[in-house]
Structure formats: structure tokens, C-alpha cells
PDB file of C-alpha atoms in Angstrom:
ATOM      1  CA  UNK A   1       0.000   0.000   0.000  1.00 53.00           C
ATOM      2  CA  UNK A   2       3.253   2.050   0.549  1.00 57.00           C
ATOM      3  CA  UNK A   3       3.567   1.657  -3.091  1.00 57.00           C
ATOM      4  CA  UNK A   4       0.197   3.552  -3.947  1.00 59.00           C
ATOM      5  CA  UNK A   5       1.947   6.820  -2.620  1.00 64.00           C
ATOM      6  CA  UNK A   6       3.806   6.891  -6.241  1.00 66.00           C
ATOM      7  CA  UNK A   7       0.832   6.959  -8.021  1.00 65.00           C
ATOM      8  CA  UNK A   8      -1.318   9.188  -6.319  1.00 66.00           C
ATOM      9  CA  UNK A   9       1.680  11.919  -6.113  1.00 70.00           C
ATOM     10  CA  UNK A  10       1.851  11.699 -10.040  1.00 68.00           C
ATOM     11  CA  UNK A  11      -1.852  12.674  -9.943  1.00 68.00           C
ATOM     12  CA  UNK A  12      -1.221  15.232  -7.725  1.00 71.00           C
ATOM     13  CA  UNK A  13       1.056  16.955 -10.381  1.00 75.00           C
ATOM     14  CA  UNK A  14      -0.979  17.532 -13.516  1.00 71.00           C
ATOM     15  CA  UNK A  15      -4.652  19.095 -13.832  1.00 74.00           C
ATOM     16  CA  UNK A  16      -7.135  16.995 -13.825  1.00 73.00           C
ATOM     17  CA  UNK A  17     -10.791  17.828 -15.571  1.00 74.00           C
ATOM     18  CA  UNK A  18     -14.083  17.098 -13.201  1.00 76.00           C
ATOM     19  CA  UNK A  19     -16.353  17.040 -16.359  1.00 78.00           C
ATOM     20  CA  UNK A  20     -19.852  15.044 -14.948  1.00 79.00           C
ATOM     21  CA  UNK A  21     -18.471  15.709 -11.538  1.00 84.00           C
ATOM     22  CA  UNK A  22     -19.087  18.884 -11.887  1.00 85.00           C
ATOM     23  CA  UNK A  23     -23.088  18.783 -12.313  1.00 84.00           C
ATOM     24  CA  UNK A  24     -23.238  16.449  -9.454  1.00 86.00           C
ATOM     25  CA  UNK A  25     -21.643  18.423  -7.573  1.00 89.00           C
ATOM     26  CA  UNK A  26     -23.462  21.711  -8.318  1.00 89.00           C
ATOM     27  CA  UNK A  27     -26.763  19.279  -8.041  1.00 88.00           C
ATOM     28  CA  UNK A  28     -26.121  17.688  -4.493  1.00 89.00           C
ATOM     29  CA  UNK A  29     -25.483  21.254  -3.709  1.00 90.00           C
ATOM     30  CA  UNK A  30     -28.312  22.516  -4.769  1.00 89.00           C
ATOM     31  CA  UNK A  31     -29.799  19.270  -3.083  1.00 88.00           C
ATOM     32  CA  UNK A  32     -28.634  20.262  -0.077  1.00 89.00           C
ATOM     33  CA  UNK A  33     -29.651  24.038  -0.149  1.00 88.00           C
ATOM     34  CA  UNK A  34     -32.827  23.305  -1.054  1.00 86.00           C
ATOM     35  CA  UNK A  35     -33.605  20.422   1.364  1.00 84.00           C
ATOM     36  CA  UNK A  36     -35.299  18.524  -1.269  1.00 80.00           C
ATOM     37  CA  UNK A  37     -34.862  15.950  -4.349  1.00 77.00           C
ATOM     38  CA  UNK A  38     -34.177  17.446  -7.606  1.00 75.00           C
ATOM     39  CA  UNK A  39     -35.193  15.339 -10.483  1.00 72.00           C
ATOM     40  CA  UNK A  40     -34.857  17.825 -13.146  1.00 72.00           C
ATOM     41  CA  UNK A  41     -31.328  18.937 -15.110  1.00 70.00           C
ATOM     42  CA  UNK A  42     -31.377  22.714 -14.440  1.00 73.00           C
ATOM     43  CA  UNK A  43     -28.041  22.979 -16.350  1.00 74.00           C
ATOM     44  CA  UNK A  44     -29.018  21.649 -19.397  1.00 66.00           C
ATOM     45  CA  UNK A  45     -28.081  23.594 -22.409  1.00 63.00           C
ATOM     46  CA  UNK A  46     -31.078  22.401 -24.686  1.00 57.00           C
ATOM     47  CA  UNK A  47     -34.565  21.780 -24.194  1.00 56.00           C
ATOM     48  CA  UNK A  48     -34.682  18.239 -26.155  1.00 55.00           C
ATOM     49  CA  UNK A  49     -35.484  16.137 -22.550  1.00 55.00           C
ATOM     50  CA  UNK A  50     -36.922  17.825 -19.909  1.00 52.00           C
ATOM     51  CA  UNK A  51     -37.226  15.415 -17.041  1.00 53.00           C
ATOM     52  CA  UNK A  52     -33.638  13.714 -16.564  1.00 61.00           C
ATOM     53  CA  UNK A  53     -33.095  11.429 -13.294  1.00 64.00           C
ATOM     54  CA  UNK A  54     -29.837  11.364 -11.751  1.00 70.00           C
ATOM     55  CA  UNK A  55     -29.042   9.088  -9.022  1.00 81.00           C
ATOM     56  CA  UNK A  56     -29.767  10.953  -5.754  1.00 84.00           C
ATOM     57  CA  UNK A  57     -27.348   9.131  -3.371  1.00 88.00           C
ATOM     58  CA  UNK A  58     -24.203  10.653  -6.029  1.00 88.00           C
ATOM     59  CA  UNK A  59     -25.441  13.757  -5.654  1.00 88.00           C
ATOM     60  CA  UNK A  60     -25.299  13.943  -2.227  1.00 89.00           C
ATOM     61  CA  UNK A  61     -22.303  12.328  -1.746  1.00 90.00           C
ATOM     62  CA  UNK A  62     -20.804  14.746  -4.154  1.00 90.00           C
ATOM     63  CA  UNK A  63     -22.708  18.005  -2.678  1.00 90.00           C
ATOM     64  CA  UNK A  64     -21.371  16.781   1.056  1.00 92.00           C
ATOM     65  CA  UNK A  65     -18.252  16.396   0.422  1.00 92.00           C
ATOM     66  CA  UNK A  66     -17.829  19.175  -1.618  1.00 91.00           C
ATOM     67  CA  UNK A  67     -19.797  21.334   1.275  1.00 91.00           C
ATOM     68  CA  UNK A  68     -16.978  19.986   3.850  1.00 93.00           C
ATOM     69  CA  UNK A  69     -13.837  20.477   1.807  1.00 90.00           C
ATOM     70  CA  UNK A  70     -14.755  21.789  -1.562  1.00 88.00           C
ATOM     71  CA  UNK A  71     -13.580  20.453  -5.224  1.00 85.00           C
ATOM     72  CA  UNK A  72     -10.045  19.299  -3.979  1.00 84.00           C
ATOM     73  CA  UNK A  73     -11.648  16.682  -1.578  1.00 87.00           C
ATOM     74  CA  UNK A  74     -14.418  15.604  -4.032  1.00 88.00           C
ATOM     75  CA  UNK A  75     -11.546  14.927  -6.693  1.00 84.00           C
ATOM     76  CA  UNK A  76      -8.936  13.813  -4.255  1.00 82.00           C
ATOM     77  CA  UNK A  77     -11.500  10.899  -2.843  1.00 84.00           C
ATOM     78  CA  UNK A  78     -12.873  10.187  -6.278  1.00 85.00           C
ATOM     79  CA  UNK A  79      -9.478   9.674  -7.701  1.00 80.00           C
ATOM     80  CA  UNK A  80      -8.596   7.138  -4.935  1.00 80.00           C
ATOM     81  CA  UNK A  81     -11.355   5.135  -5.744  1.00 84.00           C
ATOM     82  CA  UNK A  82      -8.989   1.989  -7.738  1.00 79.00           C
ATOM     83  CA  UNK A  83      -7.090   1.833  -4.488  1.00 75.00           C
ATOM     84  CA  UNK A  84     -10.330   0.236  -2.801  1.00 81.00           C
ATOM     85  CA  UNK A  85     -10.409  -2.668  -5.842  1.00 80.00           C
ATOM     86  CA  UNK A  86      -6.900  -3.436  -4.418  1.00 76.00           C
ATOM     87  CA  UNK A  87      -8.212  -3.547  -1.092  1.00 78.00           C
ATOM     88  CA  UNK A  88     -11.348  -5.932  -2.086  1.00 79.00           C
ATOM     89  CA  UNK A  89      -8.606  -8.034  -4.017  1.00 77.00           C
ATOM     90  CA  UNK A  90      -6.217  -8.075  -1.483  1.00 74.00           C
ATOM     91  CA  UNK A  91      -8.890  -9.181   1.386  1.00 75.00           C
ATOM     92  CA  UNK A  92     -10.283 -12.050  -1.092  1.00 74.00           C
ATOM     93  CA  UNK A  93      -6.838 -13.365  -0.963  1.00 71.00           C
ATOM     94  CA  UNK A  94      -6.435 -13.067   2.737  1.00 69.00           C
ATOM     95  CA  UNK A  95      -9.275 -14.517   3.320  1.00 70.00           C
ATOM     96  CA  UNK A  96      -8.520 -17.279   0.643  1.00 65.00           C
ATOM     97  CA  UNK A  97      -5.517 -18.163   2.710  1.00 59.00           C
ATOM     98  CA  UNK A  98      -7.103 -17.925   6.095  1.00 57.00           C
ATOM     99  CA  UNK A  99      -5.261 -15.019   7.026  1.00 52.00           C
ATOM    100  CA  UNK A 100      -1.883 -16.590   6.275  1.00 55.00           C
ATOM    101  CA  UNK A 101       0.267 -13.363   4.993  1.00 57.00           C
ATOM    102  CA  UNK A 102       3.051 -15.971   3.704  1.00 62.00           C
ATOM    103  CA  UNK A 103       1.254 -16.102   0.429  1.00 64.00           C
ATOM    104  CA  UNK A 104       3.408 -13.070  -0.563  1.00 67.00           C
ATOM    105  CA  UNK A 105       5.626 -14.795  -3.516  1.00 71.00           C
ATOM    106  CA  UNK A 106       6.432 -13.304  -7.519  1.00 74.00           C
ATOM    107  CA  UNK A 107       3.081 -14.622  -8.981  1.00 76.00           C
ATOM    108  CA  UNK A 108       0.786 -12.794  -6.449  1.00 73.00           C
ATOM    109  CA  UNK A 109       2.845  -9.768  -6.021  1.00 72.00           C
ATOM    110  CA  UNK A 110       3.555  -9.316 -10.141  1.00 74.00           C
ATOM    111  CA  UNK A 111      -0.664  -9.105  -9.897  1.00 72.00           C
ATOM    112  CA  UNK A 112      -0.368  -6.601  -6.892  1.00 72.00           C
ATOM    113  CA  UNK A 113       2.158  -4.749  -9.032  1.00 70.00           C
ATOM    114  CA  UNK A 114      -0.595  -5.067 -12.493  1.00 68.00           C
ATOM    115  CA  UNK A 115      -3.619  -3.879  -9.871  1.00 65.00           C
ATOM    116  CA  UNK A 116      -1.436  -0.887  -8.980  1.00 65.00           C
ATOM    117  CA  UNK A 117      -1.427  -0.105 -12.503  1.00 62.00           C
ATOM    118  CA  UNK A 118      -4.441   0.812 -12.884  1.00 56.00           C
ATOM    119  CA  UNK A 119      -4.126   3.485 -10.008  1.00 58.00           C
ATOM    120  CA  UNK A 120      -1.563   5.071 -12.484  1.00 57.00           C
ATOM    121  CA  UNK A 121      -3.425   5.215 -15.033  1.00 58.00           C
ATOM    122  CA  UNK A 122      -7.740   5.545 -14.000  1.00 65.00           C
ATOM    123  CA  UNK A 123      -9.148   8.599 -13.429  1.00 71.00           C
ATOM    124  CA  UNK A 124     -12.472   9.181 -14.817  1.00 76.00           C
ATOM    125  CA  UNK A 125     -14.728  11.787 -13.889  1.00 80.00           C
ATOM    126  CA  UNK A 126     -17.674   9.980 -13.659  1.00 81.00           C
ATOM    127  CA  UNK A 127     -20.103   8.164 -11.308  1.00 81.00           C
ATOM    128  CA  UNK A 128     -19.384   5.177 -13.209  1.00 81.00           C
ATOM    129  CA  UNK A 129     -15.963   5.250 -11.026  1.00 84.00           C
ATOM    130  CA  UNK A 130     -17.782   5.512  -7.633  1.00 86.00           C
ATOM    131  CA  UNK A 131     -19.763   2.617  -7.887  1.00 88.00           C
ATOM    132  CA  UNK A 132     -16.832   0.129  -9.968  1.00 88.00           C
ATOM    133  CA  UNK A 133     -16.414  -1.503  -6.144  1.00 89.00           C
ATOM    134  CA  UNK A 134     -19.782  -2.103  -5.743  1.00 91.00           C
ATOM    135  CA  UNK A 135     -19.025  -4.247  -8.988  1.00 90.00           C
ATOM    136  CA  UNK A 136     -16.010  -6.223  -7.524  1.00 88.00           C
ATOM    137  CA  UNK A 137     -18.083  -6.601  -4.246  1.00 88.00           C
ATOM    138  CA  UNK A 138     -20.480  -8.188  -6.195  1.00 92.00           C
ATOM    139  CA  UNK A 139     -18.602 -10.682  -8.345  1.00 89.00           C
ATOM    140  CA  UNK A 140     -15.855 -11.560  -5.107  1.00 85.00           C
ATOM    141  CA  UNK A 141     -19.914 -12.387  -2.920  1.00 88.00           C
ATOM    142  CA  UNK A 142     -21.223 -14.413  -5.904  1.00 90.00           C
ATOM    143  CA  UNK A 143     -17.845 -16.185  -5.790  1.00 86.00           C
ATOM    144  CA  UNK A 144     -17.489 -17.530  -2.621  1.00 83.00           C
ATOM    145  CA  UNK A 145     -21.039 -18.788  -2.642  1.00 84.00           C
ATOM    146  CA  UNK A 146     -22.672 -21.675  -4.312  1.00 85.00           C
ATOM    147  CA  UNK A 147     -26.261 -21.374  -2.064  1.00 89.00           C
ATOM    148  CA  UNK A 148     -27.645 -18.656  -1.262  1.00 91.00           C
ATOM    149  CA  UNK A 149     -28.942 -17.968   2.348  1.00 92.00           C
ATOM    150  CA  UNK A 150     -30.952 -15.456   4.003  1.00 92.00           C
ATOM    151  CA  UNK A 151     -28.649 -13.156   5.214  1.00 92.00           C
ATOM    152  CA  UNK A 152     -27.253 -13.431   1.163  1.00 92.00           C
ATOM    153  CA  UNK A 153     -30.113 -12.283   0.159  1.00 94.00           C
ATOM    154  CA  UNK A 154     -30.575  -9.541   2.542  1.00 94.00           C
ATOM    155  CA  UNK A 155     -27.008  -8.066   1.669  1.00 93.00           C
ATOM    156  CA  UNK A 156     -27.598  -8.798  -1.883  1.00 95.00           C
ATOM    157  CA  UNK A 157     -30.784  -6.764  -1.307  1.00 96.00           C
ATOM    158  CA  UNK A 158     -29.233  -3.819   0.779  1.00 95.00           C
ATOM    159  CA  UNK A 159     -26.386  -3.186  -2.079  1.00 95.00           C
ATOM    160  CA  UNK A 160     -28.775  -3.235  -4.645  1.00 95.00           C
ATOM    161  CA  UNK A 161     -30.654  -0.625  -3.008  1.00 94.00           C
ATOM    162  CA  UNK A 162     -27.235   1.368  -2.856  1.00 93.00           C
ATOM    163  CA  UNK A 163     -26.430   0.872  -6.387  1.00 93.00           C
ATOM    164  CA  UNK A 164     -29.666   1.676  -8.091  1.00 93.00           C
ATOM    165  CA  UNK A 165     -29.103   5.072  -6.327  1.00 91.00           C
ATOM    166  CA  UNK A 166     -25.866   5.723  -7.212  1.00 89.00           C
ATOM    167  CA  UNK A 167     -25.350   4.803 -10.587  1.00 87.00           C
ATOM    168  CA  UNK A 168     -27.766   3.365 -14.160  1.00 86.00           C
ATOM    169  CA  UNK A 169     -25.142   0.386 -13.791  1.00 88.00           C
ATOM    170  CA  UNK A 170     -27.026  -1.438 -11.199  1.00 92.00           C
ATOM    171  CA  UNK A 171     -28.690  -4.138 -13.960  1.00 92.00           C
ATOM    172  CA  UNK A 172     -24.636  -5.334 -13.767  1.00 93.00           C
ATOM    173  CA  UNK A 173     -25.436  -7.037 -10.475  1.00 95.00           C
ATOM    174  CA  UNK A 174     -28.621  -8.634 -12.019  1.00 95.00           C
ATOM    175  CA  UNK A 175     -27.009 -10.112 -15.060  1.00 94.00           C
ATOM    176  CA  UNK A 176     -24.053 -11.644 -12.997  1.00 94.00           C
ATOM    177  CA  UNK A 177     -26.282 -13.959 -10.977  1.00 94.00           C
ATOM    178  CA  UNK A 178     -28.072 -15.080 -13.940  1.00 94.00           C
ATOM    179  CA  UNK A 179     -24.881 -16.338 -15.457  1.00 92.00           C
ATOM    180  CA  UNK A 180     -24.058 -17.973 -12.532  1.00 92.00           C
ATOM    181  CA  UNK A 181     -27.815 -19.504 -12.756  1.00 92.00           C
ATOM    182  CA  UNK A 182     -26.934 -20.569 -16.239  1.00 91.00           C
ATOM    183  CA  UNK A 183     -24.368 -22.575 -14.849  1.00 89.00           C
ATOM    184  CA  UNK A 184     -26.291 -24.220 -12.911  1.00 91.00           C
ATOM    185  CA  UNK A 185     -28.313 -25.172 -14.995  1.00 91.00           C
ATOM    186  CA  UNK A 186     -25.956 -26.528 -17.591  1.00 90.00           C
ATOM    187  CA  UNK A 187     -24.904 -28.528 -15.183  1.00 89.00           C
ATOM    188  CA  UNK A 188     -28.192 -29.805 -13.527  1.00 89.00           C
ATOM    189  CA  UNK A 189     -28.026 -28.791 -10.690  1.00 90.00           C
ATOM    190  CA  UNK A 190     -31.166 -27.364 -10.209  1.00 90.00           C
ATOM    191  CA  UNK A 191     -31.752 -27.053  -6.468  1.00 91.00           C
ATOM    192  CA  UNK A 192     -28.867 -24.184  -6.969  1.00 91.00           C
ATOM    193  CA  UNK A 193     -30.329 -22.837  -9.935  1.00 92.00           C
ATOM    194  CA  UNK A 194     -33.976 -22.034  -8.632  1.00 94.00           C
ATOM    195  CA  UNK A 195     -32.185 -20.174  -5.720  1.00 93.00           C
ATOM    196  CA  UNK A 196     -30.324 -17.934  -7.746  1.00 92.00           C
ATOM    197  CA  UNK A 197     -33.595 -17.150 -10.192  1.00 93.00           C
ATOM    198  CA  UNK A 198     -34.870 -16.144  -6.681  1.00 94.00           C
ATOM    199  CA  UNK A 199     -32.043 -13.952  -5.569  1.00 94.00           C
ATOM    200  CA  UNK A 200     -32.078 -12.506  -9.058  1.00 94.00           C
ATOM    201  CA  UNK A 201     -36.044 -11.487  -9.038  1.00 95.00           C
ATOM    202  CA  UNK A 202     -34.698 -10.192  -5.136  1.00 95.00           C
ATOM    203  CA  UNK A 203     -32.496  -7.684  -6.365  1.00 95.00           C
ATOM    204  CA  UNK A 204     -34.718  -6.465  -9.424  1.00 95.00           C
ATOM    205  CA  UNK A 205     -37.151  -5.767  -6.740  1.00 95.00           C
ATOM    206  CA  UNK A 206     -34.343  -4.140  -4.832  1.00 95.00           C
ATOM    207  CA  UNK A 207     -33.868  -2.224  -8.029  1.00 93.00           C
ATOM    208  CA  UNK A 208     -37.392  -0.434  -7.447  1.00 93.00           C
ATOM    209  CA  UNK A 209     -36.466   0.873  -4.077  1.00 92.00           C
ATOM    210  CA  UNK A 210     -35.677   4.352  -5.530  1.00 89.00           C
ATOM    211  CA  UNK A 211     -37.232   8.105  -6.117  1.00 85.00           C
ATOM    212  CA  UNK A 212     -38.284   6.748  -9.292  1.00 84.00           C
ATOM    213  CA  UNK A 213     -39.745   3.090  -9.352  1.00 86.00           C
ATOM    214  CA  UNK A 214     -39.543   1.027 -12.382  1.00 87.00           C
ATOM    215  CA  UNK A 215     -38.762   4.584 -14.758  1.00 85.00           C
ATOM    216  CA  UNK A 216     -35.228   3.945 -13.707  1.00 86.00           C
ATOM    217  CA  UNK A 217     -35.010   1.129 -16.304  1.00 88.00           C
ATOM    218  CA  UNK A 218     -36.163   2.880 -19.105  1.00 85.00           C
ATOM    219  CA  UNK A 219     -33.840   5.873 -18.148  1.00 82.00           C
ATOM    220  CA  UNK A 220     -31.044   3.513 -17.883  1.00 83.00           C
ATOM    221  CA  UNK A 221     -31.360   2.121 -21.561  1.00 84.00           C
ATOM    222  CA  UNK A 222     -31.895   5.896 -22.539  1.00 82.00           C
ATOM    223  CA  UNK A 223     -28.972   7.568 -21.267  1.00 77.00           C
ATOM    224  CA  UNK A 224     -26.643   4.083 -22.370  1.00 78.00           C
ATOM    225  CA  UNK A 225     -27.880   5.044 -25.974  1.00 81.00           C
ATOM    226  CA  UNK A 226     -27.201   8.659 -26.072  1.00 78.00           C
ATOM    227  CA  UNK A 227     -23.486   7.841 -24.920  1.00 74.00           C
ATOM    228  CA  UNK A 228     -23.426   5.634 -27.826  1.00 75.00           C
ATOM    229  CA  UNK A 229     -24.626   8.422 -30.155  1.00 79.00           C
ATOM    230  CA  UNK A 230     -21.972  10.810 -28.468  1.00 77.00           C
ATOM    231  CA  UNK A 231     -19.126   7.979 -29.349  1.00 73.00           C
ATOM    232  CA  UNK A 232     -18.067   8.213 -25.772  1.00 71.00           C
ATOM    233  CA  UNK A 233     -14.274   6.438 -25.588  1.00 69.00           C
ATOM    234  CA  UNK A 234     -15.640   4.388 -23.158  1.00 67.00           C
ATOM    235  CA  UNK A 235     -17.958   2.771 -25.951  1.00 72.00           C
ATOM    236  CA  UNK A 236     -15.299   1.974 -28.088  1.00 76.00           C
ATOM    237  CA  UNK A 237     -14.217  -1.698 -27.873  1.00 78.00           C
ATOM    238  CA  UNK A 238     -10.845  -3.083 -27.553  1.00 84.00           C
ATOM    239  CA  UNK A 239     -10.348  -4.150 -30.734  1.00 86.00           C
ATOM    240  CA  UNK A 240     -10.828  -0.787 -32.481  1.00 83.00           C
ATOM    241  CA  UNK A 241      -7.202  -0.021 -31.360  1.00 86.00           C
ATOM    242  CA  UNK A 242      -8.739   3.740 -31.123  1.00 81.00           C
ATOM    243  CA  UNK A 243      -6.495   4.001 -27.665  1.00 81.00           C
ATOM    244  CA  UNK A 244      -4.007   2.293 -28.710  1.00 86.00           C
ATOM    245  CA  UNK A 245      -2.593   1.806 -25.348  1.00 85.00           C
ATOM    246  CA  UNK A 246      -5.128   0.980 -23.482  1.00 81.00           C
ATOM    247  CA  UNK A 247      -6.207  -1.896 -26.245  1.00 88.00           C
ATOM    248  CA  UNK A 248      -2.171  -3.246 -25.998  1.00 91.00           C
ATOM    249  CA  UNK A 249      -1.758  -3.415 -22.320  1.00 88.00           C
ATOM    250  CA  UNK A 250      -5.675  -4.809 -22.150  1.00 89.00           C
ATOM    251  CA  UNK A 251      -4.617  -7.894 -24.591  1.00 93.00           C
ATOM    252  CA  UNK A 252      -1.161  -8.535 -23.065  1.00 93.00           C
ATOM    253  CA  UNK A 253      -2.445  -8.782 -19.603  1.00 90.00           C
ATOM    254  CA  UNK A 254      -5.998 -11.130 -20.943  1.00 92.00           C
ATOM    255  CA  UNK A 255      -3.080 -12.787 -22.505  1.00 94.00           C
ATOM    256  CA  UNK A 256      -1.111 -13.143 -19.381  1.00 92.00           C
ATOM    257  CA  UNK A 257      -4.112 -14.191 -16.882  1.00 90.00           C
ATOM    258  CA  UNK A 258      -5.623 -16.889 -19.486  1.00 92.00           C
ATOM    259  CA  UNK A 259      -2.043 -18.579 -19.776  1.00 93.00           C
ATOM    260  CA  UNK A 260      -1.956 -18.604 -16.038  1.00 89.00           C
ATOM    261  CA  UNK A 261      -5.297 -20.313 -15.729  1.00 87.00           C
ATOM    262  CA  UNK A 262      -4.115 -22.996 -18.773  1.00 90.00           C
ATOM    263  CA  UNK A 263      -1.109 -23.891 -16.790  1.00 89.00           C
ATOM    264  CA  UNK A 264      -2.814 -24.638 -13.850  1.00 85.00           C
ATOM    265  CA  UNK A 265      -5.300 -26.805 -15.924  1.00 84.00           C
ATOM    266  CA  UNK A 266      -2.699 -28.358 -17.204  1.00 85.00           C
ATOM    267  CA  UNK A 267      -1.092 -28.975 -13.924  1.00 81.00           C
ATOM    268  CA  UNK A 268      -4.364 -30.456 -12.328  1.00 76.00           C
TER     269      UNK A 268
END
């Protein structure tokens, strides 16, 4: 974690852009003088959609933290955001070896190295970075688990409930425990499979549990196609090679992982 320092002192020395941050922001703080929910996009430079929804638990993280230690903390805290995926990945391993800290060797700590990376390089000023743990979270829960209980579904429930209100991302969660039903299934196992249909009809209902009830879908698959129309860089894929370096270091490292897996399939 020592190592992180590097990173986040190189971010410290250029300017950095707060783009989207910026209406959240001004909306949370408007939010907060207000005292009330503001579903409407009062900096909108054209009249072509009136009623936009923006997740009200961004803006007022944004408009708090911005009220206690204006733009420097909100871009200071959203640009350490990658160093919690190291922290999620780095308790999955601890936890993996039951809190054995020998497992320390040059596989694991070449991947430390590669998830440090990404603190170089990350910084987007978008919501989309706030809730990219929630993501993780998900996937390292799903993981570990191959029934679900009550208190799963419960915590499965309460971050859905988080994410729906942070971020149009939240059908991610969703579509991960269908794939892991689909596995079941292909496999006949369909005690397991029934109970994740169940935990995935728990979170879509989870998914309702905002200012805005079942809109929120439709407003998710609306604002997903006007960043397509905008040809966002985010929407182009890999294989473009529009970003050259992102698409190079993204193929040599997918290269790198998938020969680690077929080695230990091998080796098994």
C-alpha cells in the first residue's frame, strides 16, 4: 500500500478535468440548499429532454463532500477510488488463505504490481468510477457462494438498493447472478439454480427501491444510448485499437491471466 503513494503523487502533479463531476456536484449542492430531491437537469443547455433522473445518493455524496472540503476533496476521494479494488482483491486473498500473509511470492505480487497499474493510469470523472467496487463486491460475494442464504439475500438486497441510487449500472449485479444460474443449470443442478432465479427477481425488486420506481429502467437504456450516439471512448471496444494503449496493455495482460489459468489446468 506504501507503493500507492507513487501513483497518487503523479496525480497530484498535472490538472485533472471534473467534467460530470461537476453537475453532481453543483446538483447535491443545490440538493442540499434546497432540502429537497431534484429530479430535473437545471443545467441543461437544450430543451430536447426535460425530465432527466440522476441518481440521488451521487449527488449527495458529491454536494457533502464538496460542502466539507470543496472540489479538492471531491476529486482527491474520487481519484482514490482503484485503491479500494486493491483492497477488495487483497482481502479475497487473505481470506482465501485464512489469514496466512506468507502467500506473498512473484506470482501474487507481479498481480499486486498489475492492480497498482491501474491506479496510475484511472481517473475518470464519472459516477461510473464511484460505484466500480460495488461491482467487484459483487462478483468476489457471488464467488465464494454456491447457495444462497438469508442473510445473502438480505445483503444482496441492501447493495442493490445502494447501487440503483448511485449509478444506471445497477442491472450489472442482475445479469451476474443469472450467469451464474446458467451454470447451474448446464450442469443440472437445479436445487442451486432455482435459488439464484430467486435472488435474481430479489435484487430487481431491490432495483425499485428508488425516487423513481420502475422509470429507472427505461432511463437507464436511454442515457446508455445517447453515450453511444456521443461515441463516448468508453464505448469503443478493444479491438478498435482507437487508444491504442489501453487496447495493448488490455490484450497482453488477458493474454497473461488466461495462460496462467491454462497452466494450472494443465497442472491439475
Amino acid at each position: 500500500f506504501i507503493l500507492a503513494l507513487a501513483p497518487l503523487y503523479i496525480f497530484w502533479l498535472r490538472p485533472i478535468g471534473t467534467d460530470d463531476l461537476s453537475i453532481f456536484v453543483a446538483l447535491g449542492r443545490d440538493t442540499l440548499q434546497k432540502f429537497s430531491l431534484i429530479t430535473t437537469d437545471t443545467y441543461a443547455f437544450t430543451d430536447t429532454q426535460t425530465h432527466f433522473i440522476y441518481p440521488i445518493l451521487t449527488t449527495l455524496f458529491y454536494g457533502v463532500l464538496n460542502q466539507i472540503g470543496g472540489l479538492d476533496l471531491v476529486v482527491f476521494l474520487h481519484a482514490f477510488v482503484p485503491a479500494v479494488w486493491v483492497y477488495i482483491w487483497y482481502q479475497k486473498i487473505r481470506s482465501a488463505r485464512n489469514s496466512d500473509l506468507t502467500f506473498w511470492n512473484s506470482k501474487t505480487f507481479l498481480l499486486f504490481i498489475f492492480s497498482l497499474c491501474g491506479l496510475f493510469m484511472i481517473y475518470s470523472p464519472r459516477p461510473a468510477l464511484l460505484v466500480s467496487p460495488l461491482v467487484l463486491l459483487s462478483y468476489s460475494w457471488l464467488a465464494r457462494k454456491s447457495f444462497f442464504r438469508k442473510r445473502d439475500f438480505i445483503s444482496f438486497f441492501i447493495l442493490q438498493i445502494f447501487w440503483v441510487n448511485m449509478h444506471g449500472s445497477f442491472l450489472i449485479l442482475p445479469v451476474l447472478i443469472l450467469w451464474k444460474s446458467g451454470s447451474y443449470f448446464l450442469r443440472k443442478r437445479f436445487f442451486k439454480f432455482f435459488n439464484s432465479l430467486y435472488l435474481t427477481f430479489t435484487v430487481l425488486v431491490a432495483s425499485l427501491i428508488n425516487p423513481f420506481g420502475y422509470e429507472i429502467f427505461d432511463y437507464s437504456f436511454f442515457t446508455a444510448r445517447i453515450s453511444k450516439a456521443r461515441d463516448l471512448f468508453e464505448w469503443r471496444p478493444p479491438h478498435t485499437f482507437d487508444y491504442p494503449f489501453s487496447s495493448v496493455l488490455f490484450y497482453s495482460l488477458s493474454l497473461f491471466v488466461v495462460s496462467c489459468f491454462f497452466k494450472q489446468i494443465k497442472k491439475n
